[in-house]
Protein backbone atom coordinates (compact mmCIF):
# COMPACT_ATOMS: atom_id res chain seq x y z
CA UNK A 1 0.00 0.00 0.00
CA UNK A 2 1.17 3.54 -0.71
CA UNK A 3 0.74 6.54 1.57
CA UNK A 4 -2.67 6.81 3.21
CA UNK A 5 -4.54 9.83 4.52
CA UNK A 6 -4.00 9.63 8.28
CA UNK A 7 -6.72 11.37 10.31
CA UNK A 8 -5.32 10.31 13.69
CA UNK A 9 -5.69 12.73 16.61
CA UNK A 10 -2.10 11.98 17.59
CA UNK A 11 0.49 10.85 16.86
CA UNK A 12 -0.62 12.49 13.66
CA UNK A 13 0.49 12.80 10.07
CA UNK A 14 3.66 14.75 9.31
CA UNK A 15 4.44 16.69 6.13
CA UNK A 16 5.79 14.34 3.48
CA UNK A 17 8.58 16.78 2.65
CA UNK A 18 9.77 16.51 6.25
CA UNK A 19 9.67 12.72 6.26
CA UNK A 20 11.73 12.63 3.05
CA UNK A 21 14.31 15.04 4.50
CA UNK A 22 14.62 12.93 7.64
CA UNK A 23 14.97 9.76 5.59
CA UNK A 24 17.72 11.30 3.46
CA UNK A 25 19.69 12.22 6.58
CA UNK A 26 18.97 9.09 8.59
CA UNK A 27 22.39 7.43 8.20
CA UNK A 28 24.57 10.49 7.80
CA UNK A 29 23.58 13.86 9.22
CA UNK A 30 25.53 16.66 7.54
CA UNK A 31 28.67 14.63 7.06
CA UNK A 32 28.93 13.38 10.65
CA UNK A 33 28.59 9.75 9.57
CA UNK A 34 25.93 9.40 12.26
CA UNK A 35 22.18 9.59 12.53
CA UNK A 36 20.77 12.41 14.66
CA UNK A 37 19.47 9.55 16.81
CA UNK A 38 23.10 8.79 17.67
CA UNK A 39 24.46 12.30 18.20
CA UNK A 40 25.42 13.41 21.70
CA UNK A 41 23.20 16.24 22.85
CA UNK A 42 26.38 17.95 24.04
CA UNK A 43 28.08 17.71 20.65
CA UNK A 44 28.89 20.59 18.33
CA UNK A 45 26.77 18.89 15.65
CA UNK A 46 23.63 18.80 17.81
CA UNK A 47 23.81 22.28 19.34
CA UNK A 48 22.66 24.06 16.13
CA UNK A 49 19.66 21.71 15.89
CA UNK A 50 18.11 22.71 19.21
CA UNK A 51 19.12 26.36 18.75
CA UNK A 52 17.45 26.40 15.32
CA UNK A 53 14.25 24.84 16.73
CA UNK A 54 14.05 27.51 19.43
CA UNK A 55 14.74 30.32 16.95
CA UNK A 56 11.97 29.05 14.68
CA UNK A 57 9.47 28.82 17.56
CA UNK A 58 10.31 32.39 18.56
CA UNK A 59 10.04 33.68 14.99
CA UNK A 60 6.88 31.85 13.94
CA UNK A 61 5.03 32.60 17.19
CA UNK A 62 6.49 36.08 17.77
CA UNK A 63 7.60 35.04 21.25
CA UNK A 64 8.59 38.12 23.29
CA UNK A 65 12.11 38.32 24.70
CA UNK A 66 10.86 37.97 28.29
CA UNK A 67 9.66 34.40 27.68
CA UNK A 68 11.67 31.18 27.82
CA UNK A 69 11.18 28.42 25.24
CA UNK A 70 11.69 24.98 26.79
CA UNK A 71 11.84 21.49 25.27
CA UNK A 72 10.65 19.08 27.96
CA UNK A 73 9.54 15.46 28.31
CA UNK A 74 6.59 13.72 29.90
CA UNK A 75 3.91 14.88 27.48
CA UNK A 76 1.18 17.39 28.16
CA UNK A 77 -0.02 15.32 31.10
CA UNK A 78 3.16 16.08 33.07
CA UNK A 79 2.37 19.77 32.64
CA UNK A 80 -0.85 19.17 34.59
CA UNK A 81 1.38 18.77 37.66
CA UNK A 82 4.26 21.11 36.76
CA UNK A 83 1.94 24.10 36.36
CA UNK A 84 0.45 24.08 39.89
CA UNK A 85 3.77 23.07 41.44
CA UNK A 86 5.55 26.06 39.87
CA UNK A 87 2.83 28.68 39.48
CA UNK A 88 0.63 27.89 42.49
CA UNK A 89 3.02 29.36 45.05
CA UNK A 90 1.20 32.57 46.03
CA UNK A 91 -2.51 32.20 46.76
CA UNK A 92 -2.13 28.44 46.25
CA UNK A 93 -5.33 28.53 44.25
CA UNK A 94 -6.18 28.51 40.52
CA UNK A 95 -9.22 28.94 38.27
CA UNK A 96 -9.98 26.28 35.65
CA UNK A 97 -12.53 26.23 32.82
CA UNK A 98 -13.68 22.66 32.19
CA UNK A 99 -14.23 22.08 28.48
CA UNK A 100 -13.48 18.39 28.19
CA UNK A 101 -11.35 15.43 29.13
CA UNK A 102 -7.97 17.17 29.15
CA UNK A 103 -9.08 20.26 31.05
CA UNK A 104 -10.84 18.02 33.55
CA UNK A 105 -7.72 15.89 34.03
CA UNK A 106 -5.59 18.99 34.43
CA UNK A 107 -7.88 20.33 37.17
CA UNK A 108 -7.93 16.97 38.96
CA UNK A 109 -4.13 16.85 38.98
CA UNK A 110 -3.84 20.42 40.22
CA UNK A 111 -6.16 19.62 43.13
CA UNK A 112 -3.44 17.33 44.52
CA UNK A 113 -1.27 20.39 45.20
CA UNK A 114 -3.39 23.54 45.38
CA UNK A 115 -7.00 24.71 45.60
CA UNK A 116 -8.95 24.67 42.33
CA UNK A 117 -12.11 26.57 41.41
CA UNK A 118 -13.89 25.36 38.27
CA UNK A 119 -15.30 28.72 37.24
CA UNK A 120 -17.20 27.41 34.21
CA UNK A 121 -17.94 24.10 32.52
CA UNK A 122 -19.59 22.76 29.38
CA UNK A 123 -20.12 19.30 30.86
CA UNK A 124 -23.86 19.96 31.05
CA UNK A 125 -24.14 19.37 27.29
CA UNK A 126 -21.42 16.80 26.83
CA UNK A 127 -18.69 19.39 26.20
CA UNK A 128 -20.10 20.30 22.79
CA UNK A 129 -19.48 24.03 23.28
CA UNK A 130 -17.11 26.53 24.91
CA UNK A 131 -18.71 28.40 27.83
CA UNK A 132 -18.46 32.18 27.61
CA UNK A 133 -16.38 33.59 30.46
CA UNK A 134 -15.74 37.27 29.90
CA UNK A 135 -13.57 37.86 32.96
CA UNK A 136 -11.76 35.88 35.63
CA UNK A 137 -10.81 37.77 38.75
CA UNK A 138 -10.04 37.08 42.39
CA UNK A 139 -7.29 35.50 44.42
CA UNK A 140 -5.84 33.11 41.86
CA UNK A 141 -2.24 32.31 40.98
CA UNK A 142 -3.30 31.53 37.41
CA UNK A 143 -6.28 30.73 35.20
CA UNK A 144 -6.23 27.62 33.02
CA UNK A 145 -7.88 26.76 29.70
CA UNK A 146 -7.49 24.08 27.03
CA UNK A 147 -7.55 26.17 23.86
CA UNK A 148 -8.55 23.34 21.52
CA UNK A 149 -10.28 20.20 22.75
CA UNK A 150 -9.06 17.25 20.71
CA UNK A 151 -11.67 14.75 21.84
CA UNK A 152 -14.76 16.95 21.74
CA UNK A 153 -13.75 19.03 18.72
CA UNK A 154 -14.24 22.45 20.29
CA UNK A 155 -12.04 25.55 20.35
CA UNK A 156 -11.99 28.96 21.97
CA UNK A 157 -12.88 31.74 19.54
CA UNK A 158 -12.17 34.28 22.29
CA UNK A 159 -9.92 34.58 25.34
CA UNK A 160 -11.23 35.34 28.83
CA UNK A 161 -9.95 38.57 30.36
CA UNK A 162 -7.78 37.74 33.35
CA UNK A 163 -6.07 41.05 34.13
CA UNK A 164 -3.05 40.45 36.38
CA UNK A 165 -3.83 36.72 36.70
CA UNK A 166 -1.53 34.76 34.33
CA UNK A 167 -3.50 32.88 31.69
CA UNK A 168 -2.24 29.33 31.07
CA UNK A 169 -3.28 27.34 28.02
CA UNK A 170 -2.88 23.83 26.68
CA UNK A 171 -2.36 24.36 22.93
CA UNK A 172 -1.25 20.81 22.12
CA UNK A 173 -3.70 20.25 19.29
CA UNK A 174 -3.78 23.75 17.80
CA UNK A 175 -0.26 25.15 18.07
CA UNK A 176 0.67 27.11 14.93
CA UNK A 177 -2.63 26.23 13.28
CA UNK A 178 -3.36 29.97 13.29
CA UNK A 179 -1.72 33.08 14.80
CA UNK A 180 -1.75 33.38 18.60
CA UNK A 181 -0.67 36.37 20.68
CA UNK A 182 1.80 34.83 23.13
CA UNK A 183 1.91 38.02 25.19
CA UNK A 184 -1.65 37.40 26.38
CA UNK A 185 -0.51 34.26 28.22
CA UNK A 186 1.73 33.54 31.15
CA UNK A 187 2.42 29.99 29.98
CA UNK A 188 1.64 27.91 26.90
CA UNK A 189 2.41 24.24 26.40
CA UNK A 190 2.00 21.71 23.64
CA UNK A 191 2.69 18.03 23.32
CA UNK A 192 4.35 17.87 19.91
CA UNK A 193 2.68 14.75 18.52
CA UNK A 194 -0.34 16.50 17.03
CA UNK A 195 0.98 19.42 15.02
CA UNK A 196 4.75 19.69 15.48
CA UNK A 197 6.66 16.40 15.58
CA UNK A 198 6.55 12.74 16.65
CA UNK A 199 5.70 12.03 20.28
CA UNK A 200 8.45 12.64 22.81
CA UNK A 201 8.89 16.38 23.33
CA UNK A 202 6.64 18.95 24.99
CA UNK A 203 7.09 22.59 24.09
CA UNK A 204 6.66 25.07 26.94
CA UNK A 205 6.66 28.86 26.52
CA UNK A 206 6.77 30.57 29.91
CA UNK A 207 7.09 34.19 30.97
CA UNK A 208 10.29 34.83 32.91
CA UNK A 209 8.60 36.12 36.06
CA UNK A 210 6.65 32.87 36.42
CA UNK A 211 9.78 30.74 36.69
CA UNK A 212 9.78 30.23 40.43
CA UNK A 213 13.03 30.24 42.37
CA UNK A 214 11.19 28.13 44.92
CA UNK A 215 8.35 25.93 43.61
CA UNK A 216 6.02 24.28 46.12
CA UNK A 217 7.91 22.31 48.79
CA UNK A 218 8.72 18.79 47.70
CA UNK A 219 8.70 19.59 43.97
CA UNK A 220 11.07 17.12 42.25
CA UNK A 221 14.05 18.67 40.51
CA UNK A 222 12.83 17.52 37.10
CA UNK A 223 9.42 19.15 37.65
CA UNK A 224 10.86 22.63 38.24
CA UNK A 225 10.78 24.99 35.27
CA UNK A 226 13.84 26.74 36.70
CA UNK A 227 15.83 23.51 36.39
CA UNK A 228 15.25 23.41 32.65
CA UNK A 229 15.35 27.16 32.01
CA UNK A 230 18.73 27.51 33.71
CA UNK A 231 20.13 24.57 31.72
CA UNK A 232 18.73 25.57 28.32
CA UNK A 233 16.57 22.41 28.18
CA UNK A 234 19.78 20.37 28.62
CA UNK A 235 19.63 19.45 32.30
CA UNK A 236 19.34 15.85 31.17
CA UNK A 237 19.36 14.27 27.73
CA UNK A 238 16.50 15.87 25.79
CA UNK A 239 14.44 14.02 23.15
CA UNK A 240 17.08 14.83 20.55
CA UNK A 241 15.57 13.27 17.43
CA UNK A 242 12.07 14.61 18.08
CA UNK A 243 13.45 18.13 18.47
CA UNK A 244 15.31 17.65 15.17
CA UNK A 245 12.08 16.64 13.42
CA UNK A 246 10.25 19.54 15.06
CA UNK A 247 12.79 21.91 13.57
CA UNK A 248 12.08 20.53 10.12
CA UNK A 249 8.31 20.82 10.62
CA UNK A 250 8.74 24.43 11.75
CA UNK A 251 10.81 25.13 8.62
CA UNK A 252 8.00 23.58 6.54
CA UNK A 253 5.46 25.84 8.27
CA UNK A 254 7.65 28.87 7.55
CA UNK A 255 7.98 27.92 3.88
CA UNK A 256 4.21 27.64 3.67
CA UNK A 257 3.36 31.07 5.01
CA UNK A 258 3.86 30.68 8.75
CA UNK A 259 0.93 30.84 11.15
CA UNK A 260 -1.10 32.98 8.73
CA UNK A 261 -0.49 30.47 5.96
CA UNK A 262 -1.59 27.62 8.22
CA UNK A 263 -4.74 29.50 9.21
CA UNK A 264 -5.72 29.95 5.56
CA UNK A 265 -4.95 26.32 4.82
CA UNK A 266 -6.83 25.00 7.86
CA UNK A 267 -9.85 27.28 7.50
CA UNK A 268 -10.34 26.09 3.93
CA UNK A 269 -10.25 22.42 5.00
CA UNK A 270 -12.54 22.94 7.99
CA UNK A 271 -15.07 25.04 6.10
CA UNK A 272 -15.31 22.45 3.35
CA UNK A 273 -15.85 19.63 5.84
CA UNK A 274 -18.30 21.42 8.15
CA UNK A 275 -20.31 22.64 5.15
CA UNK A 276 -20.60 19.07 3.96
CA UNK A 277 -21.63 17.77 7.40
CA UNK A 278 -24.21 20.52 7.96
CA UNK A 279 -25.77 19.88 4.57
CA UNK A 280 -25.77 16.11 4.86
CA UNK A 281 -28.87 14.23 5.84
CA UNK A 282 -26.76 11.23 6.86
CA UNK A 283 -24.07 12.76 9.11
CA UNK A 284 -23.88 15.56 11.67
CA UNK A 285 -21.12 17.42 13.47
CA UNK A 286 -21.20 17.15 17.27
CA UNK A 287 -19.65 20.53 18.17
CA UNK A 288 -21.88 23.59 18.22
CA UNK A 289 -21.32 26.46 15.81
CA UNK A 290 -19.26 29.18 17.44
CA UNK A 291 -17.09 26.62 19.23
CA UNK A 292 -15.93 24.38 16.41
CA UNK A 293 -12.33 23.25 16.13
CA UNK A 294 -10.29 23.76 12.97
CA UNK A 295 -8.21 20.72 13.89
CA UNK A 296 -10.48 17.95 15.22
CA UNK A 297 -13.94 17.29 13.81
CA UNK A 298 -16.03 14.60 15.53
CA UNK A 299 -19.15 13.50 13.67
CA UNK A 300 -21.94 10.93 13.88
CA UNK A 301 -24.42 9.32 11.57
CA UNK A 302 -28.07 10.18 12.10
CA UNK A 303 -28.97 6.60 13.01
CA UNK A 304 -31.07 6.93 16.18
CA UNK A 305 -30.89 3.33 17.34
CA UNK A 306 -27.74 3.03 19.48
CA UNK A 307 -26.94 -0.58 18.54
CA UNK A 308 -27.42 0.04 14.84
CA UNK A 309 -25.44 3.27 15.04
CA UNK A 310 -22.51 1.47 16.67
CA UNK A 311 -22.50 -1.19 13.94
CA UNK A 312 -22.72 1.49 11.25
CA UNK A 313 -19.83 3.43 12.78
CA UNK A 314 -17.63 0.34 12.85
CA UNK A 315 -18.51 -0.39 9.24
CA UNK A 316 -17.66 3.18 8.27
CA UNK A 317 -14.25 3.07 9.96
CA UNK A 318 -13.41 -0.32 8.46
CA UNK A 319 -14.40 0.58 4.91
CA UNK A 320 -12.69 3.97 5.14
CA UNK A 321 -9.45 2.29 6.18
CA UNK A 322 -9.71 -0.08 3.22
CA UNK A 323 -10.05 3.03 1.02
CA UNK A 324 -6.84 4.53 2.46
CA UNK A 325 -8.52 6.85 4.99
CA UNK A 326 -7.23 5.68 8.36
CA UNK A 327 -7.69 6.40 12.07
CA UNK A 328 -11.21 7.80 11.78
CA UNK A 329 -12.70 6.11 14.84
CA UNK A 330 -13.99 8.57 17.43
CA UNK A 331 -12.56 8.65 20.92
CA UNK A 332 -13.90 5.85 23.10
CA UNK A 333 -15.63 8.40 25.37
CA UNK A 334 -17.52 9.98 22.47
CA UNK A 335 -17.94 7.26 19.87
CA UNK A 336 -18.78 7.88 16.26
CA UNK A 337 -16.03 9.19 14.03
CA UNK A 338 -13.43 11.95 14.21
CA UNK A 339 -11.34 13.51 11.48
CA UNK A 340 -8.24 15.30 12.72
CA UNK A 341 -7.08 17.64 9.98
CA UNK A 342 -3.89 19.12 11.39
CA UNK A 343 -1.52 21.39 9.46
CA UNK A 344 0.06 18.51 7.55
CA UNK A 345 -3.25 17.14 6.24
CA UNK A 346 -3.64 18.34 2.65
CA UNK A 347 -6.91 19.64 1.25
CA UNK A 348 -6.98 16.62 -1.07
CA UNK A 349 -7.24 14.39 2.02
CA UNK A 350 -10.42 16.15 3.15
CA UNK A 351 -11.84 15.98 -0.37
CA UNK A 352 -11.11 12.25 -0.51
CA UNK A 353 -12.83 11.74 2.85
CA UNK A 354 -15.93 13.63 1.71
CA UNK A 355 -16.09 11.61 -1.51
CA UNK A 356 -15.94 8.40 0.53
CA UNK A 357 -18.61 9.67 2.93
CA UNK A 358 -20.94 10.42 0.04
CA UNK A 359 -20.52 6.91 -1.32
CA UNK A 360 -20.98 5.37 2.11
CA UNK A 361 -24.14 7.39 2.74
CA UNK A 362 -25.62 6.41 -0.62
CA UNK A 363 -24.94 2.73 0.06
CA UNK A 364 -26.18 2.71 3.66
CA UNK A 365 -29.05 5.20 3.81
CA UNK A 366 -32.30 3.61 4.83
CA UNK A 367 -35.04 3.63 2.30
Coordinates of C-alpha atoms in Angstrom, one line a residue:
X1 CA 0.0 0.0 0.0
X2 CA 1.2 3.5 -0.7
X3 CA 0.7 6.5 1.6
X4 CA -2.7 6.8 3.2
X5 CA -4.5 9.8 4.5
X6 CA -4.0 9.6 8.3
X7 CA -6.7 11.4 10.3
X8 CA -5.3 10.3 13.7
X9 CA -5.7 12.7 16.6
X10 CA -2.1 12.0 17.6
X11 CA 0.5 10.9 16.9
X12 CA -0.6 12.5 13.7
X13 CA 0.5 12.8 10.1
X14 CA 3.7 14.7 9.3
X15 CA 4.4 16.7 6.1
X16 CA 5.8 14.3 3.5
X17 CA 8.6 16.8 2.7
X18 CA 9.8 16.5 6.2
X19 CA 9.7 12.7 6.3
X20 CA 11.7 12.6 3.1
X21 CA 14.3 15.0 4.5
X22 CA 14.6 12.9 7.6
X23 CA 15.0 9.8 5.6
X24 CA 17.7 11.3 3.5
X25 CA 19.7 12.2 6.6
X26 CA 19.0 9.1 8.6
X27 CA 22.4 7.4 8.2
X28 CA 24.6 10.5 7.8
X29 CA 23.6 13.9 9.2
X30 CA 25.5 16.7 7.5
X31 CA 28.7 14.6 7.1
X32 CA 28.9 13.4 10.6
X33 CA 28.6 9.7 9.6
X34 CA 25.9 9.4 12.3
X35 CA 22.2 9.6 12.5
X36 CA 20.8 12.4 14.7
X37 CA 19.5 9.6 16.8
X38 CA 23.1 8.8 17.7
X39 CA 24.5 12.3 18.2
X40 CA 25.4 13.4 21.7
X41 CA 23.2 16.2 22.8
X42 CA 26.4 18.0 24.0
X43 CA 28.1 17.7 20.6
X44 CA 28.9 20.6 18.3
X45 CA 26.8 18.9 15.7
X46 CA 23.6 18.8 17.8
X47 CA 23.8 22.3 19.3
X48 CA 22.7 24.1 16.1
X49 CA 19.7 21.7 15.9
X50 CA 18.1 22.7 19.2
X51 CA 19.1 26.4 18.7
X52 CA 17.4 26.4 15.3
X53 CA 14.3 24.8 16.7
X54 CA 14.0 27.5 19.4
X55 CA 14.7 30.3 17.0
X56 CA 12.0 29.0 14.7
X57 CA 9.5 28.8 17.6
X58 CA 10.3 32.4 18.6
X59 CA 10.0 33.7 15.0
X60 CA 6.9 31.8 13.9
X61 CA 5.0 32.6 17.2
X62 CA 6.5 36.1 17.8
X63 CA 7.6 35.0 21.3
X64 CA 8.6 38.1 23.3
X65 CA 12.1 38.3 24.7
X66 CA 10.9 38.0 28.3
X67 CA 9.7 34.4 27.7
X68 CA 11.7 31.2 27.8
X69 CA 11.2 28.4 25.2
X70 CA 11.7 25.0 26.8
X71 CA 11.8 21.5 25.3
X72 CA 10.6 19.1 28.0
X73 CA 9.5 15.5 28.3
X74 CA 6.6 13.7 29.9
X75 CA 3.9 14.9 27.5
X76 CA 1.2 17.4 28.2
X77 CA 0.0 15.3 31.1
X78 CA 3.2 16.1 33.1
X79 CA 2.4 19.8 32.6
X80 CA -0.8 19.2 34.6
X81 CA 1.4 18.8 37.7
X82 CA 4.3 21.1 36.8
X83 CA 1.9 24.1 36.4
X84 CA 0.4 24.1 39.9
X85 CA 3.8 23.1 41.4
X86 CA 5.5 26.1 39.9
X87 CA 2.8 28.7 39.5
X88 CA 0.6 27.9 42.5
X89 CA 3.0 29.4 45.1
X90 CA 1.2 32.6 46.0
X91 CA -2.5 32.2 46.8
X92 CA -2.1 28.4 46.3
X93 CA -5.3 28.5 44.2
X94 CA -6.2 28.5 40.5
X95 CA -9.2 28.9 38.3
X96 CA -10.0 26.3 35.6
X97 CA -12.5 26.2 32.8
X98 CA -13.7 22.7 32.2
X99 CA -14.2 22.1 28.5
X100 CA -13.5 18.4 28.2
X101 CA -11.3 15.4 29.1
X102 CA -8.0 17.2 29.2
X103 CA -9.1 20.3 31.0
X104 CA -10.8 18.0 33.5
X105 CA -7.7 15.9 34.0
X106 CA -5.6 19.0 34.4
X107 CA -7.9 20.3 37.2
X108 CA -7.9 17.0 39.0
X109 CA -4.1 16.9 39.0
X110 CA -3.8 20.4 40.2
X111 CA -6.2 19.6 43.1
X112 CA -3.4 17.3 44.5
X113 CA -1.3 20.4 45.2
X114 CA -3.4 23.5 45.4
X115 CA -7.0 24.7 45.6
X116 CA -8.9 24.7 42.3
X117 CA -12.1 26.6 41.4
X118 CA -13.9 25.4 38.3
X119 CA -15.3 28.7 37.2
X120 CA -17.2 27.4 34.2
X121 CA -17.9 24.1 32.5
X122 CA -19.6 22.8 29.4
X123 CA -20.1 19.3 30.9
X124 CA -23.9 20.0 31.1
X125 CA -24.1 19.4 27.3
X126 CA -21.4 16.8 26.8
X127 CA -18.7 19.4 26.2
X128 CA -20.1 20.3 22.8
X129 CA -19.5 24.0 23.3
X130 CA -17.1 26.5 24.9
X131 CA -18.7 28.4 27.8
X132 CA -18.5 32.2 27.6
X133 CA -16.4 33.6 30.5
X134 CA -15.7 37.3 29.9
X135 CA -13.6 37.9 33.0
X136 CA -11.8 35.9 35.6
X137 CA -10.8 37.8 38.8
X138 CA -10.0 37.1 42.4
X139 CA -7.3 35.5 44.4
X140 CA -5.8 33.1 41.9
X141 CA -2.2 32.3 41.0
X142 CA -3.3 31.5 37.4
X143 CA -6.3 30.7 35.2
X144 CA -6.2 27.6 33.0
X145 CA -7.9 26.8 29.7
X146 CA -7.5 24.1 27.0
X147 CA -7.5 26.2 23.9
X148 CA -8.5 23.3 21.5
X149 CA -10.3 20.2 22.8
X150 CA -9.1 17.3 20.7
X151 CA -11.7 14.7 21.8
X152 CA -14.8 17.0 21.7
X153 CA -13.8 19.0 18.7
X154 CA -14.2 22.5 20.3
X155 CA -12.0 25.5 20.3
X156 CA -12.0 29.0 22.0
X157 CA -12.9 31.7 19.5
X158 CA -12.2 34.3 22.3
X159 CA -9.9 34.6 25.3
X160 CA -11.2 35.3 28.8
X161 CA -10.0 38.6 30.4
X162 CA -7.8 37.7 33.4
X163 CA -6.1 41.0 34.1
X164 CA -3.1 40.4 36.4
X165 CA -3.8 36.7 36.7
X166 CA -1.5 34.8 34.3
X167 CA -3.5 32.9 31.7
X168 CA -2.2 29.3 31.1
X169 CA -3.3 27.3 28.0
X170 CA -2.9 23.8 26.7
X171 CA -2.4 24.4 22.9
X172 CA -1.3 20.8 22.1
X173 CA -3.7 20.3 19.3
X174 CA -3.8 23.7 17.8
X175 CA -0.3 25.2 18.1
X176 CA 0.7 27.1 14.9
X177 CA -2.6 26.2 13.3
X178 CA -3.4 30.0 13.3
X179 CA -1.7 33.1 14.8
X180 CA -1.7 33.4 18.6
X181 CA -0.7 36.4 20.7
X182 CA 1.8 34.8 23.1
X183 CA 1.9 38.0 25.2
X184 CA -1.7 37.4 26.4
X185 CA -0.5 34.3 28.2
X186 CA 1.7 33.5 31.2
X187 CA 2.4 30.0 30.0
X188 CA 1.6 27.9 26.9
X189 CA 2.4 24.2 26.4
X190 CA 2.0 21.7 23.6
X191 CA 2.7 18.0 23.3
X192 CA 4.4 17.9 19.9
X193 CA 2.7 14.8 18.5
X194 CA -0.3 16.5 17.0
X195 CA 1.0 19.4 15.0
X196 CA 4.7 19.7 15.5
X197 CA 6.7 16.4 15.6
X198 CA 6.5 12.7 16.6
X199 CA 5.7 12.0 20.3
X200 CA 8.5 12.6 22.8
X201 CA 8.9 16.4 23.3
X202 CA 6.6 19.0 25.0
X203 CA 7.1 22.6 24.1
X204 CA 6.7 25.1 26.9
X205 CA 6.7 28.9 26.5
X206 CA 6.8 30.6 29.9
X207 CA 7.1 34.2 31.0
X208 CA 10.3 34.8 32.9
X209 CA 8.6 36.1 36.1
X210 CA 6.7 32.9 36.4
X211 CA 9.8 30.7 36.7
X212 CA 9.8 30.2 40.4
X213 CA 13.0 30.2 42.4
X214 CA 11.2 28.1 44.9
X215 CA 8.3 25.9 43.6
X216 CA 6.0 24.3 46.1
X217 CA 7.9 22.3 48.8
X218 CA 8.7 18.8 47.7
X219 CA 8.7 19.6 44.0
X220 CA 11.1 17.1 42.2
X221 CA 14.1 18.7 40.5
X222 CA 12.8 17.5 37.1
X223 CA 9.4 19.2 37.6
X224 CA 10.9 22.6 38.2
X225 CA 10.8 25.0 35.3
X226 CA 13.8 26.7 36.7
X227 CA 15.8 23.5 36.4
X228 CA 15.3 23.4 32.6
X229 CA 15.3 27.2 32.0
X230 CA 18.7 27.5 33.7
X231 CA 20.1 24.6 31.7
X232 CA 18.7 25.6 28.3
X233 CA 16.6 22.4 28.2
X234 CA 19.8 20.4 28.6
X235 CA 19.6 19.4 32.3
X236 CA 19.3 15.9 31.2
X237 CA 19.4 14.3 27.7
X238 CA 16.5 15.9 25.8
X239 CA 14.4 14.0 23.1
X240 CA 17.1 14.8 20.5
X241 CA 15.6 13.3 17.4
X242 CA 12.1 14.6 18.1
X243 CA 13.4 18.1 18.5
X244 CA 15.3 17.6 15.2
X245 CA 12.1 16.6 13.4
X246 CA 10.2 19.5 15.1
X247 CA 12.8 21.9 13.6
X248 CA 12.1 20.5 10.1
X249 CA 8.3 20.8 10.6
X250 CA 8.7 24.4 11.8
X251 CA 10.8 25.1 8.6
X252 CA 8.0 23.6 6.5
X253 CA 5.5 25.8 8.3
X254 CA 7.6 28.9 7.6
X255 CA 8.0 27.9 3.9
X256 CA 4.2 27.6 3.7
X257 CA 3.4 31.1 5.0
X258 CA 3.9 30.7 8.8
X259 CA 0.9 30.8 11.1
X260 CA -1.1 33.0 8.7
X261 CA -0.5 30.5 6.0
X262 CA -1.6 27.6 8.2
X263 CA -4.7 29.5 9.2
X264 CA -5.7 30.0 5.6
X265 CA -5.0 26.3 4.8
X266 CA -6.8 25.0 7.9
X267 CA -9.9 27.3 7.5
X268 CA -10.3 26.1 3.9
X269 CA -10.3 22.4 5.0
X270 CA -12.5 22.9 8.0
X271 CA -15.1 25.0 6.1
X272 CA -15.3 22.5 3.4
X273 CA -15.9 19.6 5.8
X274 CA -18.3 21.4 8.1
X275 CA -20.3 22.6 5.2
X276 CA -20.6 19.1 4.0
X277 CA -21.6 17.8 7.4
X278 CA -24.2 20.5 8.0
X279 CA -25.8 19.9 4.6
X280 CA -25.8 16.1 4.9
X281 CA -28.9 14.2 5.8
X282 CA -26.8 11.2 6.9
X283 CA -24.1 12.8 9.1
X284 CA -23.9 15.6 11.7
X285 CA -21.1 17.4 13.5
X286 CA -21.2 17.2 17.3
X287 CA -19.6 20.5 18.2
X288 CA -21.9 23.6 18.2
X289 CA -21.3 26.5 15.8
X290 CA -19.3 29.2 17.4
X291 CA -17.1 26.6 19.2
X292 CA -15.9 24.4 16.4
X293 CA -12.3 23.3 16.1
X294 CA -10.3 23.8 13.0
X295 CA -8.2 20.7 13.9
X296 CA -10.5 17.9 15.2
X297 CA -13.9 17.3 13.8
X298 CA -16.0 14.6 15.5
X299 CA -19.2 13.5 13.7
X300 CA -21.9 10.9 13.9
X301 CA -24.4 9.3 11.6
X302 CA -28.1 10.2 12.1
X303 CA -29.0 6.6 13.0
X304 CA -31.1 6.9 16.2
X305 CA -30.9 3.3 17.3
X306 CA -27.7 3.0 19.5
X307 CA -26.9 -0.6 18.5
X308 CA -27.4 0.0 14.8
X309 CA -25.4 3.3 15.0
X310 CA -22.5 1.5 16.7
X311 CA -22.5 -1.2 13.9
X312 CA -22.7 1.5 11.3
X313 CA -19.8 3.4 12.8
X314 CA -17.6 0.3 12.8
X315 CA -18.5 -0.4 9.2
X316 CA -17.7 3.2 8.3
X317 CA -14.2 3.1 10.0
X318 CA -13.4 -0.3 8.5
X319 CA -14.4 0.6 4.9
X320 CA -12.7 4.0 5.1
X321 CA -9.4 2.3 6.2
X322 CA -9.7 -0.1 3.2
X323 CA -10.1 3.0 1.0
X324 CA -6.8 4.5 2.5
X325 CA -8.5 6.8 5.0
X326 CA -7.2 5.7 8.4
X327 CA -7.7 6.4 12.1
X328 CA -11.2 7.8 11.8
X329 CA -12.7 6.1 14.8
X330 CA -14.0 8.6 17.4
X331 CA -12.6 8.7 20.9
X332 CA -13.9 5.9 23.1
X333 CA -15.6 8.4 25.4
X334 CA -17.5 10.0 22.5
X335 CA -17.9 7.3 19.9
X336 CA -18.8 7.9 16.3
X337 CA -16.0 9.2 14.0
X338 CA -13.4 11.9 14.2
X339 CA -11.3 13.5 11.5
X340 CA -8.2 15.3 12.7
X341 CA -7.1 17.6 10.0
X342 CA -3.9 19.1 11.4
X343 CA -1.5 21.4 9.5
X344 CA 0.1 18.5 7.6
X345 CA -3.3 17.1 6.2
X346 CA -3.6 18.3 2.6
X347 CA -6.9 19.6 1.2
X348 CA -7.0 16.6 -1.1
X349 CA -7.2 14.4 2.0
X350 CA -10.4 16.2 3.1
X351 CA -11.8 16.0 -0.4
X352 CA -11.1 12.2 -0.5
X353 CA -12.8 11.7 2.8
X354 CA -15.9 13.6 1.7
X355 CA -16.1 11.6 -1.5
X356 CA -15.9 8.4 0.5
X357 CA -18.6 9.7 2.9
X358 CA -20.9 10.4 0.0
X359 CA -20.5 6.9 -1.3
X360 CA -21.0 5.4 2.1
X361 CA -24.1 7.4 2.7
X362 CA -25.6 6.4 -0.6
X363 CA -24.9 2.7 0.1
X364 CA -26.2 2.7 3.7
X365 CA -29.0 5.2 3.8
X366 CA -32.3 3.6 4.8
X367 CA -35.0 3.6 2.3

